[in-house]
Amino acid sequence: MRYLILVYGKESDWADVTPERAGEIMGAYGAYTEALKKAGVHISGDELNVVATAKSVRGVGGTSIVDGPFVDTKEALGGYYLIECASDADALNWAKQAPTMLHGGGVELRPVMVR
């Protein structure tokens, strides 16, 4: 079964991160990605650009297109991993290992619907 590990965090938290600390965190993401690949569960994953670059499409037929997601939240979706695991427990185990917590964020684990 496929799962999305959605990586959330506060963009503002990165403002005070030193280049050395940013390197440590990104290194942890690289190691996590390699661990997912080595385990054979990795399908894809990417970091997303900042929220200010987002556009929202709303209304019937996408009649309204505005800049930004305009969701009042302290955290923003910053990236994702698409993985394939044999069970919910396996997927949750991988979600718990995401390095997101190194910089104060969290993850959301969502099963992908297959129809």
C-alpha atoms as a PDB file:
ATOM      1  CA  MET A   1       0.000   0.000   0.000  1.00  0.00           C
ATOM      2  CA  ARG A   2       1.207   3.483  -0.802  1.00  0.00           C
ATOM      3  CA  TYR A   3       1.505   6.249   1.778  1.00  0.00           C
ATOM      4  CA  LEU A   4       2.409   9.910   1.708  1.00  0.00           C
ATOM      5  CA  ILE A   5       4.610  11.242   4.456  1.00  0.00           C
ATOM      6  CA  LEU A   6       3.795  14.957   4.445  1.00  0.00           C
ATOM      7  CA  VAL A   7       6.535  17.073   5.996  1.00  0.00           C
ATOM      8  CA  TYR A   8       5.317  20.168   7.878  1.00  0.00           C
ATOM      9  CA  GLY A   9       7.223  22.933   9.591  1.00  0.00           C
ATOM     10  CA  LYS A  10       7.387  26.654  10.209  1.00  0.00           C
ATOM     11  CA  GLU A  11       9.187  28.437   7.403  1.00  0.00           C
ATOM     12  CA  SER A  12      10.133  31.144   9.898  1.00  0.00           C
ATOM     13  CA  ASP A  13      12.137  28.605  11.911  1.00  0.00           C
ATOM     14  CA  TRP A  14      14.682  28.464   9.093  1.00  0.00           C
ATOM     15  CA  ALA A  15      15.471  32.194   9.356  1.00  0.00           C
ATOM     16  CA  ASP A  16      17.807  31.718  12.318  1.00  0.00           C
ATOM     17  CA  VAL A  17      19.323  28.396  11.274  1.00  0.00           C
ATOM     18  CA  THR A  18      23.052  28.657  10.684  1.00  0.00           C
ATOM     19  CA  PRO A  19      24.460  27.239   7.446  1.00  0.00           C
ATOM     20  CA  GLU A  20      26.184  24.531   9.511  1.00  0.00           C
ATOM     21  CA  ARG A  21      22.906  23.505  11.188  1.00  0.00           C
ATOM     22  CA  ALA A  22      21.074  23.625   7.849  1.00  0.00           C
ATOM     23  CA  GLY A  23      23.753  21.304   6.471  1.00  0.00           C
ATOM     24  CA  GLU A  24      23.209  18.884   9.369  1.00  0.00           C
ATOM     25  CA  ILE A  25      19.440  18.875   8.852  1.00  0.00           C
ATOM     26  CA  MET A  26      19.692  18.430   5.079  1.00  0.00           C
ATOM     27  CA  GLY A  27      22.238  15.677   5.640  1.00  0.00           C
ATOM     28  CA  ALA A  28      19.721  13.930   7.880  1.00  0.00           C
ATOM     29  CA  TYR A  29      17.113  14.184   5.101  1.00  0.00           C
ATOM     30  CA  GLY A  30      19.612  12.708   2.640  1.00  0.00           C
ATOM     31  CA  ALA A  31      20.352   9.815   5.011  1.00  0.00           C
ATOM     32  CA  TYR A  32      16.622   9.258   5.575  1.00  0.00           C
ATOM     33  CA  THR A  33      15.994   9.185   1.827  1.00  0.00           C
ATOM     34  CA  GLU A  34      18.807   6.686   1.340  1.00  0.00           C
ATOM     35  CA  ALA A  35      17.415   4.501   4.155  1.00  0.00           C
ATOM     36  CA  LEU A  36      13.984   4.499   2.467  1.00  0.00           C
ATOM     37  CA  LYS A  37      15.616   3.538  -0.851  1.00  0.00           C
ATOM     38  CA  LYS A  38      17.752   0.821   0.719  1.00  0.00           C
ATOM     39  CA  ALA A  39      14.631  -0.656   2.361  1.00  0.00           C
ATOM     40  CA  GLY A  40      12.886  -0.691  -1.026  1.00  0.00           C
ATOM     41  CA  VAL A  41       9.941   1.458   0.127  1.00  0.00           C
ATOM     42  CA  HIS A  42      10.880   4.773  -1.534  1.00  0.00           C
ATOM     43  CA  ILE A  43       8.876   5.780  -4.604  1.00  0.00           C
ATOM     44  CA  SER A  44       9.496   9.524  -4.734  1.00  0.00           C
ATOM     45  CA  GLY A  45       9.912  12.611  -2.620  1.00  0.00           C
ATOM     46  CA  ASP A  46      10.661  16.283  -3.014  1.00  0.00           C
ATOM     47  CA  GLU A  47      11.100  19.472  -1.067  1.00  0.00           C
ATOM     48  CA  LEU A  48       8.501  22.133  -1.885  1.00  0.00           C
ATOM     49  CA  ASN A  49       9.255  25.788  -2.518  1.00  0.00           C
ATOM     50  CA  VAL A  50       8.107  28.367   0.072  1.00  0.00           C
ATOM     51  CA  VAL A  51       4.395  29.064   0.581  1.00  0.00           C
ATOM     52  CA  ALA A  52       4.735  32.526  -1.006  1.00  0.00           C
ATOM     53  CA  THR A  53       5.231  30.819  -4.375  1.00  0.00           C
ATOM     54  CA  ALA A  54       1.959  28.845  -4.105  1.00  0.00           C
ATOM     55  CA  LYS A  55      -1.251  29.561  -5.992  1.00  0.00           C
ATOM     56  CA  SER A  56      -4.731  28.501  -4.918  1.00  0.00           C
ATOM     57  CA  VAL A  57      -7.352  27.484  -7.470  1.00  0.00           C
ATOM     58  CA  ARG A  58     -10.913  27.586  -6.164  1.00  0.00           C
ATOM     59  CA  GLY A  59     -14.481  27.719  -7.317  1.00  0.00           C
ATOM     60  CA  VAL A  60     -16.449  25.783  -9.888  1.00  0.00           C
ATOM     61  CA  GLY A  61     -14.199  25.032 -12.820  1.00  0.00           C
ATOM     62  CA  GLY A  62     -11.256  26.777 -11.137  1.00  0.00           C
ATOM     63  CA  THR A  63     -12.761  30.222 -11.640  1.00  0.00           C
ATOM     64  CA  SER A  64     -10.669  31.882  -8.948  1.00  0.00           C
ATOM     65  CA  ILE A  65      -6.871  31.734  -8.915  1.00  0.00           C
ATOM     66  CA  VAL A  66      -5.071  33.616  -6.163  1.00  0.00           C
ATOM     67  CA  ASP A  67      -1.524  33.761  -4.865  1.00  0.00           C
ATOM     68  CA  GLY A  68      -0.739  31.765  -1.772  1.00  0.00           C
ATOM     69  CA  PRO A  69      -2.635  28.992  -0.078  1.00  0.00           C
ATOM     70  CA  PHE A  70      -4.335  31.418   2.355  1.00  0.00           C
ATOM     71  CA  VAL A  71      -4.710  28.789   4.997  1.00  0.00           C
ATOM     72  CA  ASP A  72      -4.258  30.274   8.454  1.00  0.00           C
ATOM     73  CA  THR A  73      -1.699  27.939   9.905  1.00  0.00           C
ATOM     74  CA  LYS A  74       1.608  28.181  11.719  1.00  0.00           C
ATOM     75  CA  GLU A  75       3.104  25.339   9.735  1.00  0.00           C
ATOM     76  CA  ALA A  76       3.438  24.867   6.010  1.00  0.00           C
ATOM     77  CA  LEU A  77       3.784  21.789   3.853  1.00  0.00           C
ATOM     78  CA  GLY A  78       7.462  21.718   2.999  1.00  0.00           C
ATOM     79  CA  GLY A  79       7.880  18.404   1.239  1.00  0.00           C
ATOM     80  CA  TYR A  80       6.750  14.849   0.911  1.00  0.00           C
ATOM     81  CA  TYR A  81       7.801  11.259   0.513  1.00  0.00           C
ATOM     82  CA  LEU A  82       5.734   8.723  -1.394  1.00  0.00           C
ATOM     83  CA  ILE A  83       6.504   5.268  -0.036  1.00  0.00           C
ATOM     84  CA  GLU A  84       5.138   1.763  -0.438  1.00  0.00           C
ATOM     85  CA  CYS A  85       4.908  -0.438   2.651  1.00  0.00           C
ATOM     86  CA  ALA A  86       3.344  -3.771   3.501  1.00  0.00           C
ATOM     87  CA  SER A  87       1.397  -2.400   6.464  1.00  0.00           C
ATOM     88  CA  ASP A  88       0.240   0.715   8.285  1.00  0.00           C
ATOM     89  CA  ALA A  89       2.682  -0.149  11.084  1.00  0.00           C
ATOM     90  CA  ASP A  90       5.635  -0.204   8.658  1.00  0.00           C
ATOM     91  CA  ALA A  91       4.601   3.142   7.167  1.00  0.00           C
ATOM     92  CA  LEU A  92       4.184   4.659  10.633  1.00  0.00           C
ATOM     93  CA  ASN A  93       7.615   3.399  11.603  1.00  0.00           C
ATOM     94  CA  TRP A  94       9.132   5.205   8.603  1.00  0.00           C
ATOM     95  CA  ALA A  95       7.119   8.358   9.351  1.00  0.00           C
ATOM     96  CA  LYS A  96       8.477   8.418  12.905  1.00  0.00           C
ATOM     97  CA  GLN A  97      12.032   8.391  11.535  1.00  0.00           C
ATOM     98  CA  ALA A  98      11.591  11.463   9.297  1.00  0.00           C
ATOM     99  CA  PRO A  99      14.161  14.103  10.263  1.00  0.00           C
ATOM    100  CA  THR A 100      11.477  16.781  10.358  1.00  0.00           C
ATOM    101  CA  MET A 101      11.511  16.796  14.140  1.00  0.00           C
ATOM    102  CA  LEU A 102      15.142  18.009  14.036  1.00  0.00           C
ATOM    103  CA  HIS A 103      13.864  21.467  13.142  1.00  0.00           C
ATOM    104  CA  GLY A 104      10.646  21.594  15.153  1.00  0.00           C
ATOM    105  CA  GLY A 105       8.261  20.278  12.524  1.00  0.00           C
ATOM    106  CA  GLY A 106       6.160  17.186  12.201  1.00  0.00           C
ATOM    107  CA  VAL A 107       4.818  14.789   9.638  1.00  0.00           C
ATOM    108  CA  GLU A 108       1.412  13.573   8.590  1.00  0.00           C
ATOM    109  CA  LEU A 109       1.074  10.030   7.282  1.00  0.00           C
ATOM    110  CA  ARG A 110      -1.713   9.498   4.752  1.00  0.00           C
ATOM    111  CA  PRO A 111      -2.588   6.296   2.926  1.00  0.00           C
ATOM    112  CA  VAL A 112      -3.025   6.809  -0.825  1.00  0.00           C
ATOM    113  CA  MET A 113      -6.442   5.776  -2.140  1.00  0.00           C
ATOM    114  CA  VAL A 114      -6.357   3.223  -4.930  1.00  0.00           C
ATOM    115  CA  ARG A 115      -9.540   2.807  -6.928  1.00  0.00           C
END
